[in-house]
Coordinates of C-alpha atoms and ligand atoms in Angstrom, one line a residue:
M23 CA 23.0 -22.4 12.9
S24 CA 22.3 -19.0 11.4
K25 CA 20.1 -16.5 13.3
E26 CA 17.5 -16.5 10.6
A27 CA 17.1 -20.3 10.7
I28 CA 15.8 -20.2 14.2
L29 CA 13.3 -17.5 13.7
K30 CA 9.9 -18.6 15.1
A31 CA 6.4 -17.1 14.6
S32 CA 5.8 -17.6 18.3
D33 CA 8.7 -15.2 19.1
F34 CA 6.4 -12.4 18.0
G35 CA 3.8 -13.3 20.6
D36 CA 0.5 -15.2 20.5
D37 CA -1.6 -12.1 19.5
F38 CA 0.7 -11.0 16.7
L39 CA -1.3 -10.5 13.5
W40 CA 0.0 -12.4 10.5
G41 CA -1.6 -11.3 7.3
V42 CA -1.5 -11.3 3.6
V43 CA -2.6 -8.4 1.3
I44 CA -4.2 -7.9 -2.1
A45 CA -5.8 -4.9 -3.8
A46 CA -8.9 -4.6 -5.9
A47 CA -7.4 -3.2 -9.0
Q48 CA -4.5 -5.6 -8.9
N49 CA -6.5 -8.8 -8.3
E50 CA -10.3 -8.6 -8.9
G51 CA -10.6 -8.3 -12.7
G52 CA -14.3 -8.3 -13.6
Y53 CA -13.8 -4.8 -14.7
K54 CA -17.3 -4.4 -16.2
T55 CA -19.0 -7.2 -14.3
D56 CA -22.2 -6.6 -12.3
G57 CA -22.4 -2.9 -13.0
R58 CA -18.9 -1.9 -12.1
G59 CA -17.7 1.5 -13.5
L60 CA -14.3 2.0 -15.0
S61 CA -11.4 3.2 -12.8
I62 CA -8.5 5.4 -13.8
W63 CA -6.4 2.2 -14.1
D64 CA -8.7 0.7 -16.7
Q65 CA -8.4 3.9 -18.8
F66 CA -4.7 4.4 -18.2
A67 CA -3.8 0.8 -19.1
N68 CA -5.5 1.2 -22.4
K69 CA -3.2 4.0 -23.5
Q70 CA -0.3 2.9 -25.5
G71 CA 3.0 2.4 -23.8
K72 CA 1.8 2.9 -20.3
I73 CA 2.0 -0.7 -19.0
K74 CA 4.9 -3.1 -19.7
G75 CA 3.6 -5.8 -22.1
G76 CA 0.6 -3.7 -23.0
T77 CA -1.5 -5.6 -20.5
T78 CA -4.5 -4.3 -18.5
P79 CA -6.2 -5.1 -15.2
A80 CA -9.4 -6.1 -16.9
I81 CA -9.2 -9.8 -15.8
A82 CA -6.1 -9.8 -13.5
C83 CA -6.4 -12.8 -11.1
D84 CA -10.2 -13.0 -11.6
F85 CA -10.5 -12.7 -7.8
Y86 CA -14.0 -11.3 -8.3
H87 CA -15.1 -14.8 -9.3
R88 CA -12.5 -16.9 -7.4
Y89 CA -12.5 -15.3 -4.0
K90 CA -13.8 -18.3 -2.2
D91 CA -10.9 -20.5 -3.4
D92 CA -8.4 -17.8 -2.8
L93 CA -9.6 -17.3 0.7
L94 CA -9.1 -21.0 1.3
L95 CA -5.5 -20.6 0.2
V96 CA -5.1 -17.7 2.7
K97 CA -6.4 -20.0 5.4
A98 CA -4.3 -23.0 4.2
L99 CA -1.1 -20.9 4.4
G100 CA -2.0 -20.1 8.0
F101 CA -2.6 -16.4 7.9
K102 CA -5.1 -14.8 10.4
V103 CA -5.6 -11.5 8.6
F104 CA -6.8 -10.9 5.1
R105 CA -6.2 -7.3 3.9
F106 CA -8.0 -6.3 0.7
S107 CA -9.3 -3.0 -0.8
I108 CA -12.7 -1.9 -2.0
S109 CA -13.1 -0.8 -5.6
W110 CA -14.8 2.6 -5.4
S111 CA -16.2 2.2 -8.9
R112 CA -17.8 -1.1 -8.0
I113 CA -19.8 0.6 -5.2
L114 CA -20.4 3.9 -7.1
P115 CA -19.8 3.3 -10.8
L116 CA -19.5 7.0 -11.5
G117 CA -17.8 7.7 -8.2
T118 CA -20.8 9.6 -6.9
G119 CA -24.5 9.4 -7.6
K120 CA -26.2 6.0 -7.9
I121 CA -25.1 3.1 -5.7
N122 CA -24.4 -0.3 -7.4
Q123 CA -26.1 -2.9 -5.2
E124 CA -24.3 -5.8 -6.9
G125 CA -21.0 -4.2 -6.0
I126 CA -22.2 -3.7 -2.5
Q127 CA -23.2 -7.4 -2.3
F128 CA -19.9 -8.6 -3.6
Y129 CA -18.0 -7.2 -0.6
H130 CA -20.7 -8.5 1.7
R131 CA -20.0 -12.0 0.3
L132 CA -16.3 -11.5 0.5
I133 CA -16.4 -10.3 4.1
D134 CA -18.8 -13.0 5.1
E135 CA -16.5 -15.6 3.6
C136 CA -13.6 -14.2 5.6
L137 CA -15.6 -14.4 8.8
N138 CA -16.8 -17.9 8.0
L139 CA -13.2 -19.0 7.7
D140 CA -12.2 -17.1 10.8
L141 CA -10.0 -14.7 8.9
I142 CA -9.9 -11.1 10.2
P143 CA -10.7 -8.6 7.4
Y144 CA -8.6 -5.5 7.1
V145 CA -10.3 -3.2 4.6
T146 CA -8.5 -0.6 2.7
L147 CA -10.8 2.1 1.4
Y148 CA -8.5 3.5 -1.3
H149 CA -5.8 1.6 -3.0
W150 CA -5.3 3.8 -6.1
D151 CA -8.3 3.0 -8.3
L152 CA -10.3 6.2 -8.5
P153 CA -13.5 6.0 -10.5
A154 CA -12.7 7.3 -14.0
A155 CA -15.7 9.5 -14.0
L156 CA -14.3 11.5 -11.1
E157 CA -10.9 11.9 -12.9
K158 CA -12.8 13.7 -15.6
E159 CA -13.8 16.3 -13.0
G160 CA -10.2 16.7 -11.8
G161 CA -9.8 13.5 -9.6
W162 CA -7.5 14.0 -6.6
T163 CA -6.8 17.6 -7.6
S164 CA -10.5 18.6 -7.4
T165 CA -11.9 20.7 -4.6
H166 CA -14.9 18.3 -4.7
L167 CA -12.7 15.3 -3.9
I168 CA -13.4 15.4 -0.2
K169 CA -17.2 15.6 -0.8
W170 CA -17.0 12.5 -3.1
F171 CA -14.7 10.6 -0.8
T172 CA -16.9 11.3 2.2
R173 CA -19.9 9.9 0.5
Y174 CA -18.0 6.8 -0.5
V175 CA -16.7 6.2 3.0
Q176 CA -20.1 6.8 4.5
I177 CA -21.6 4.1 2.3
C178 CA -18.8 1.6 3.0
T179 CA -18.8 2.0 6.7
Q180 CA -22.5 2.0 7.0
E181 CA -22.7 -1.2 4.9
Y182 CA -19.8 -3.1 6.4
G183 CA -19.1 -1.5 9.7
G184 CA -21.2 -4.1 11.6
K185 CA -18.8 -6.8 10.4
V186 CA -15.5 -5.1 9.7
K187 CA -13.7 -3.4 12.6
N188 CA -10.2 -2.9 11.0
W189 CA -10.0 -0.1 8.4
I190 CA -7.1 1.4 6.5
V191 CA -8.1 4.7 5.0
L192 CA -5.5 5.2 2.2
N193 CA -2.8 3.0 0.8
E194 CA 0.5 4.9 0.2
P195 CA -0.8 8.4 -0.5
M196 CA 2.8 9.4 -1.5
G197 CA 2.7 6.6 -4.1
F198 CA -0.5 7.6 -5.9
T199 CA 0.1 11.4 -5.7
S200 CA 3.7 11.4 -6.9
L201 CA 3.5 8.6 -9.5
G202 CA 0.0 9.6 -10.7
Y203 CA -0.1 13.4 -10.4
M204 CA 3.6 14.5 -10.5
I205 CA 5.6 12.2 -12.8
G206 CA 2.7 10.6 -14.7
K207 CA 4.1 7.1 -14.5
H208 CA 0.9 5.8 -12.9
A209 CA -2.8 6.5 -13.5
P210 CA -4.1 9.1 -14.3
G211 CA -0.8 10.1 -15.8
K212 CA -0.8 13.7 -14.8
M213 CA 2.3 15.7 -14.3
G214 CA 3.7 18.8 -12.6
L215 CA 3.3 20.8 -9.4
S216 CA -0.1 22.3 -10.3
N217 CA -1.5 18.7 -10.1
F218 CA 0.8 17.4 -7.3
L219 CA 0.2 20.1 -4.8
P220 CA -3.6 20.0 -4.6
A221 CA -3.6 16.2 -4.9
V222 CA -1.3 15.9 -1.8
H223 CA -3.5 18.3 0.2
N224 CA -6.7 16.5 -0.8
A225 CA -5.2 13.2 0.1
V226 CA -4.0 14.5 3.5
L227 CA -7.6 15.8 4.2
A228 CA -9.2 12.6 2.9
Q229 CA -7.0 10.6 5.2
A230 CA -8.2 12.4 8.3
E231 CA -11.8 12.8 7.2
G232 CA -12.0 9.1 6.4
G233 CA -10.8 8.3 9.9
R234 CA -13.4 10.6 11.4
I235 CA -16.2 9.0 9.4
I236 CA -15.1 5.5 10.4
R237 CA -15.0 6.6 14.1
T238 CA -18.5 7.9 13.9
N239 CA -20.0 5.0 12.0
V240 CA -18.2 1.9 13.2
P241 CA -18.4 0.9 16.9
H242 CA -15.1 -0.4 18.3
A243 CA -13.3 0.4 15.1
H244 CA -9.5 0.0 14.8
I245 CA -8.4 2.7 12.3
G246 CA -5.2 3.1 10.4
T247 CA -3.8 4.5 7.2
S248 CA -0.7 3.2 5.4
F249 CA 2.4 4.9 4.3
S250 CA 5.2 3.9 1.9
C251 CA 8.5 4.6 3.5
S252 CA 12.2 4.1 3.0
E253 CA 15.2 4.9 5.1
I254 CA 17.0 7.7 3.4
I255 CA 20.8 7.4 3.4
P256 CA 23.0 10.3 2.3
A257 CA 25.5 9.2 -0.3
T258 CA 28.3 10.9 1.7
Q259 CA 28.6 13.0 4.8
N260 CA 29.0 16.2 2.7
K261 CA 26.6 18.9 3.8
K262 CA 25.0 19.0 0.3
D263 CA 24.3 15.3 0.3
I264 CA 22.9 15.4 3.8
E265 CA 20.6 18.3 2.9
A266 CA 19.5 16.5 -0.3
A267 CA 18.8 13.4 1.8
N268 CA 16.7 15.5 4.2
R269 CA 14.6 16.9 1.3
I270 CA 13.9 13.3 0.1
D271 CA 13.1 12.2 3.6
I272 CA 10.5 15.0 3.9
L273 CA 8.9 13.9 0.7
L274 CA 9.0 10.2 1.0
N275 CA 8.6 9.7 4.8
R276 CA 7.2 12.8 6.5
L277 CA 4.8 14.5 4.1
F278 CA 1.7 12.5 4.9
I279 CA 2.2 11.3 8.5
E280 CA 3.1 14.6 10.1
P281 CA -0.1 16.5 9.1
S282 CA -2.1 13.5 10.4
L283 CA -0.3 13.7 13.7
G284 CA -1.3 17.4 14.0
M285 CA 2.2 18.7 13.1
G286 CA 1.2 20.3 9.9
Y287 CA 3.3 19.9 6.8
P288 CA 7.1 19.3 7.3
S289 CA 9.3 22.0 6.0
D290 CA 12.9 22.4 7.3
G291 CA 13.4 25.2 4.8
F292 CA 12.6 23.0 1.8
A293 CA 11.1 25.4 -0.8
L294 CA 8.7 22.8 -2.2
M295 CA 7.1 22.4 1.1
D296 CA 6.6 26.2 1.5
K297 CA 4.9 26.1 -1.9
L298 CA 2.7 23.3 -0.8
Y299 CA 1.8 25.2 2.3
L300 CA 1.0 28.4 0.5
H301 CA -0.8 26.7 -2.4
N302 CA -3.2 25.0 -0.1
K303 CA -3.4 27.8 2.5
A304 CA -2.5 25.0 4.9
W305 CA -2.6 27.3 8.0
K306 CA -6.3 27.0 7.8
F307 CA -6.3 23.2 7.9
T308 CA -4.0 22.0 10.7
E309 CA -6.9 20.6 12.7
R310 CA -8.7 19.1 9.7
M311 CA -5.5 17.3 8.6
R312 CA -5.2 15.6 12.0
F313 CA -6.7 12.3 13.0
D314 CA -6.0 10.2 16.0
F315 CA -5.2 6.9 14.2
D316 CA -5.2 3.7 16.3
F317 CA -2.3 2.3 14.2
I318 CA 0.0 3.4 11.4
G319 CA 0.6 1.0 8.5
V320 CA 4.2 1.0 7.6
Q321 CA 5.0 -0.3 4.1
N322 CA 8.7 -0.7 3.3
Y323 CA 10.6 -2.4 0.5
F324 CA 14.0 -0.7 0.2
P325 CA 16.2 2.2 1.4
V326 CA 17.1 5.1 -0.9
V327 CA 20.7 6.4 -1.1
V328 CA 20.6 10.1 -2.1
K329 CA 23.1 12.6 -3.4
Y330 CA 22.9 16.3 -4.2
N331 CA 22.1 16.8 -7.9
A332 CA 21.9 20.4 -9.1
V333 CA 20.2 19.5 -12.4
I334 CA 17.1 18.0 -10.9
P335 CA 14.5 20.7 -10.7
I336 CA 13.0 21.5 -7.3
I337 CA 14.4 18.7 -5.2
Q338 CA 18.0 19.0 -6.4
A339 CA 18.6 15.4 -5.4
S340 CA 18.8 12.0 -7.0
D341 CA 19.2 8.5 -5.9
I342 CA 22.0 6.1 -6.5
N343 CA 20.4 2.8 -7.5
A344 CA 21.2 -0.5 -6.0
K345 CA 22.8 -1.9 -9.1
S346 CA 25.5 0.8 -9.3
R347 CA 26.2 0.4 -5.7
K348 CA 26.6 -3.4 -6.2
V349 CA 24.4 -4.3 -3.2
P350 CA 21.9 -7.2 -3.1
A351 CA 18.7 -6.3 -4.8
T352 CA 15.4 -7.9 -5.9
D353 CA 14.5 -8.2 -9.6
M354 CA 12.6 -5.0 -9.1
G355 CA 16.1 -3.4 -8.7
W356 CA 15.2 -2.6 -5.0
E357 CA 18.0 -3.0 -2.5
V358 CA 17.5 -5.8 0.0
N359 CA 18.5 -4.3 3.3
P360 CA 16.8 -5.6 6.5
N361 CA 18.7 -3.1 8.6
S362 CA 17.1 -0.2 6.8
F363 CA 13.7 -1.8 7.5
Y364 CA 14.6 -1.8 11.2
N365 CA 15.7 1.8 11.0
I366 CA 12.6 3.1 9.2
I367 CA 10.4 1.3 11.8
Q368 CA 12.4 3.1 14.5
Q369 CA 12.0 6.4 12.6
Y370 CA 8.2 6.1 12.5
A371 CA 8.0 4.7 16.1
A372 CA 9.9 7.8 17.3
Y373 CA 6.8 10.1 16.8
P374 CA 5.4 10.3 20.3
S375 CA 1.8 10.1 19.0
V376 CA 2.2 7.0 16.9
K377 CA 0.5 4.5 19.1
K378 CA 1.0 1.3 17.2
I379 CA 2.6 0.1 14.0
I380 CA 1.4 -2.6 11.7
I381 CA 3.7 -3.6 8.8
S382 CA 0.9 -3.4 6.3
E383 CA 3.0 -4.5 3.3
N384 CA 6.4 -6.0 2.7
G385 CA 7.6 -8.5 0.1
A386 CA 9.7 -9.1 -3.0
F387 CA 9.6 -9.6 -6.7
Y388 CA 12.0 -12.3 -8.0
K389 CA 11.8 -13.9 -11.4
D390 CA 10.3 -17.3 -10.5
K391 CA 11.0 -20.5 -12.4
M392 CA 8.6 -23.3 -12.4
I393 CA 10.3 -26.6 -12.7
H394 CA 8.0 -29.7 -12.8
G395 CA 5.3 -27.7 -11.2
V396 CA 7.5 -26.4 -8.3
I397 CA 8.6 -22.9 -7.8
N398 CA 11.6 -23.0 -5.5
D399 CA 11.9 -19.3 -4.7
T400 CA 14.6 -19.5 -2.1
N401 CA 15.6 -15.8 -2.7
R402 CA 12.1 -14.7 -1.6
I403 CA 12.2 -17.0 1.4
D404 CA 15.6 -15.5 2.3
Y405 CA 14.1 -12.0 1.9
F406 CA 11.3 -12.8 4.3
K407 CA 13.6 -14.4 6.8
Q408 CA 15.9 -11.4 6.9
Y409 CA 13.1 -8.8 7.1
L410 CA 11.2 -10.7 9.8
A411 CA 14.4 -11.0 11.8
A412 CA 14.8 -7.2 11.6
L413 CA 11.2 -6.8 12.6
L414 CA 11.6 -9.0 15.6
K415 CA 14.6 -7.0 16.7
A416 CA 12.5 -3.8 16.5
K417 CA 9.7 -5.4 18.4
N418 CA 12.0 -6.7 21.1
N419 CA 13.5 -3.3 21.4
G420 CA 10.2 -2.1 22.5
V421 CA 8.4 -0.8 19.4
N422 CA 4.7 -1.5 19.6
I423 CA 4.3 -3.6 16.4
A424 CA 1.1 -5.5 16.2
G425 CA 1.3 -7.3 12.9
Y426 CA 3.0 -8.1 9.7
F427 CA 1.1 -8.4 6.4
A428 CA 3.0 -9.9 3.5
W429 CA 2.7 -8.4 0.0
T430 CA 1.2 -10.4 -1.6
L431 CA -1.1 -13.4 -1.7
M432 CA -0.6 -14.1 -5.4
D433 CA 1.1 -12.7 -8.4
N434 CA -1.0 -9.9 -9.7
F435 CA -1.2 -6.7 -11.8
E436 CA 1.8 -4.7 -10.7
W437 CA 0.7 -1.4 -12.0
S438 CA 2.9 0.0 -14.8
E439 CA 5.0 -3.1 -14.6
G440 CA 2.0 -5.2 -15.7
Y441 CA 2.1 -8.9 -14.9
H442 CA 5.8 -9.7 -15.2
A443 CA 6.7 -8.4 -11.7
R444 CA 5.6 -11.2 -9.5
F445 CA 5.5 -10.6 -5.8
G446 CA 3.1 -13.5 -4.8
L447 CA 3.4 -16.3 -2.3
V448 CA 1.2 -18.1 -4.8
H449 CA 2.0 -18.3 -8.6
V450 CA -0.7 -17.4 -11.0
D451 CA -0.8 -18.7 -14.5
F452 CA -2.6 -15.8 -16.1
K453 CA -3.8 -17.9 -19.1
T454 CA -5.5 -20.6 -17.1
Q455 CA -5.8 -18.8 -13.7
L456 CA -4.2 -21.9 -12.1
R457 CA -2.8 -21.1 -8.7
T458 CA 0.4 -22.9 -7.5
V459 CA 1.8 -22.3 -4.0
K460 CA 5.4 -21.3 -4.2
Q461 CA 7.9 -22.6 -1.8
S462 CA 7.8 -19.2 0.0
G463 CA 4.1 -19.9 0.6
H464 CA 4.9 -23.3 2.0
W465 CA 7.7 -21.7 4.1
F466 CA 5.1 -19.3 5.6
R467 CA 2.7 -22.2 6.2
Q468 CA 5.4 -24.0 8.2
F469 CA 6.6 -20.9 10.0
L470 CA 3.1 -19.9 11.1
A471 CA 2.2 -23.5 12.1
Q472 CA 4.9 -23.6 14.7
Ligands
NOJ3 C1 3.0 -0.9 -2.8 C2 1.6 -0.9 -3.3 O1 0.7 -0.6 -2.3 C3 1.2 -2.2 -4.0 O2 0.0 -2.0 -4.7 C4 2.4 -2.6 -4.9 O3 2.0 -3.7 -5.7 C5 3.5 -3.0 -4.0 N1 3.9 -1.8 -3.2 C6 4.7 -3.5 -4.8 O4 5.2 -2.6 -5.6

């Protein structure tokens, strides 16, 4: 029998947190319902050519109206934790100013329903959907960002802090600052260093400030923030490739966690980091960038193989994709490499002040086929088995890992990929909103029931 076949949920311990994740902009829909304001994703998706298939998040999975049934699915699959994000523009349609009571009430109903079902809510405060009105004023590049974010977090924690103890301040700050403010592939579609450098700094400050507000407002809070991360592997052992890999490691893995641990921005002689430091007068902010998080959310999907590339401005590095290396990959083109998952967990665990890790996202997109109503996604099941085996190895080697949250409950709006990139354990027919549990969902149910 193979090693994966004998993996058991109980190997992870009785108090291990098994969860599943969604995000407001990807699932809720109801984009104008009950007073919600537009987010940058509503606007961005309406620009031609930004989203594959020309789709928008306006309806998505209609979770706004179907949350009760969807939570029953979470329960039926056997998960204990439900991680979701709050849509800022549902709470404050213009990002600041007047509060939308109907938006406030929606999350009360959602949280109450979780608690009724004995699901532990993990609430993400920011999963990429800035109110569009704030983007007009500069969004994440604005010097007012912290003031806006502070008010939003004050409102959320005062409203829900009595019921919700587990908070994640930001989801993948490197994701939304680089894709949204450097290369323009994601909302709001801005580009260049003059946008990226202030956006990074504001995200770093917001991350710590958010943590402080939660600590003040929520008794017994369990506070984290989540990072996208990838093991960075130099293409060869040549000095130039190793240095190029180091630069990418700084950007993809170290840029947001190190200031939060009180280490300031990483540099290692990487000129871009010196620019970031100078641009933001970062010497003034070391303390404000720091927050003593109870846990770090690690989100990993693939490793990145890096070579020196003189023609790429600033970073002088590029990746060698999975296809050209002929390694196993998902239909996203992301390398399947459980060993690199193990390695990146070790890399994050090696920071002495990281107290605890939760895998706050991990999962795979494969093109599913429904045959007679059944989606037999064996490739996704294999993916989970391999990644969970690597996780268990890290845990057994002494890393303090408290939980694993699968991305994602159901197929949803995968940002610039639109609806074709399906990561769900549950299939969604976007015409009828019919949900069908995939075999991977059934696999989890059996695995968690042991
Ligand atoms: C990271 C993001 O947090 C999530 O929104 C996204 O859908 C998944 N990765 C898959 O790309």
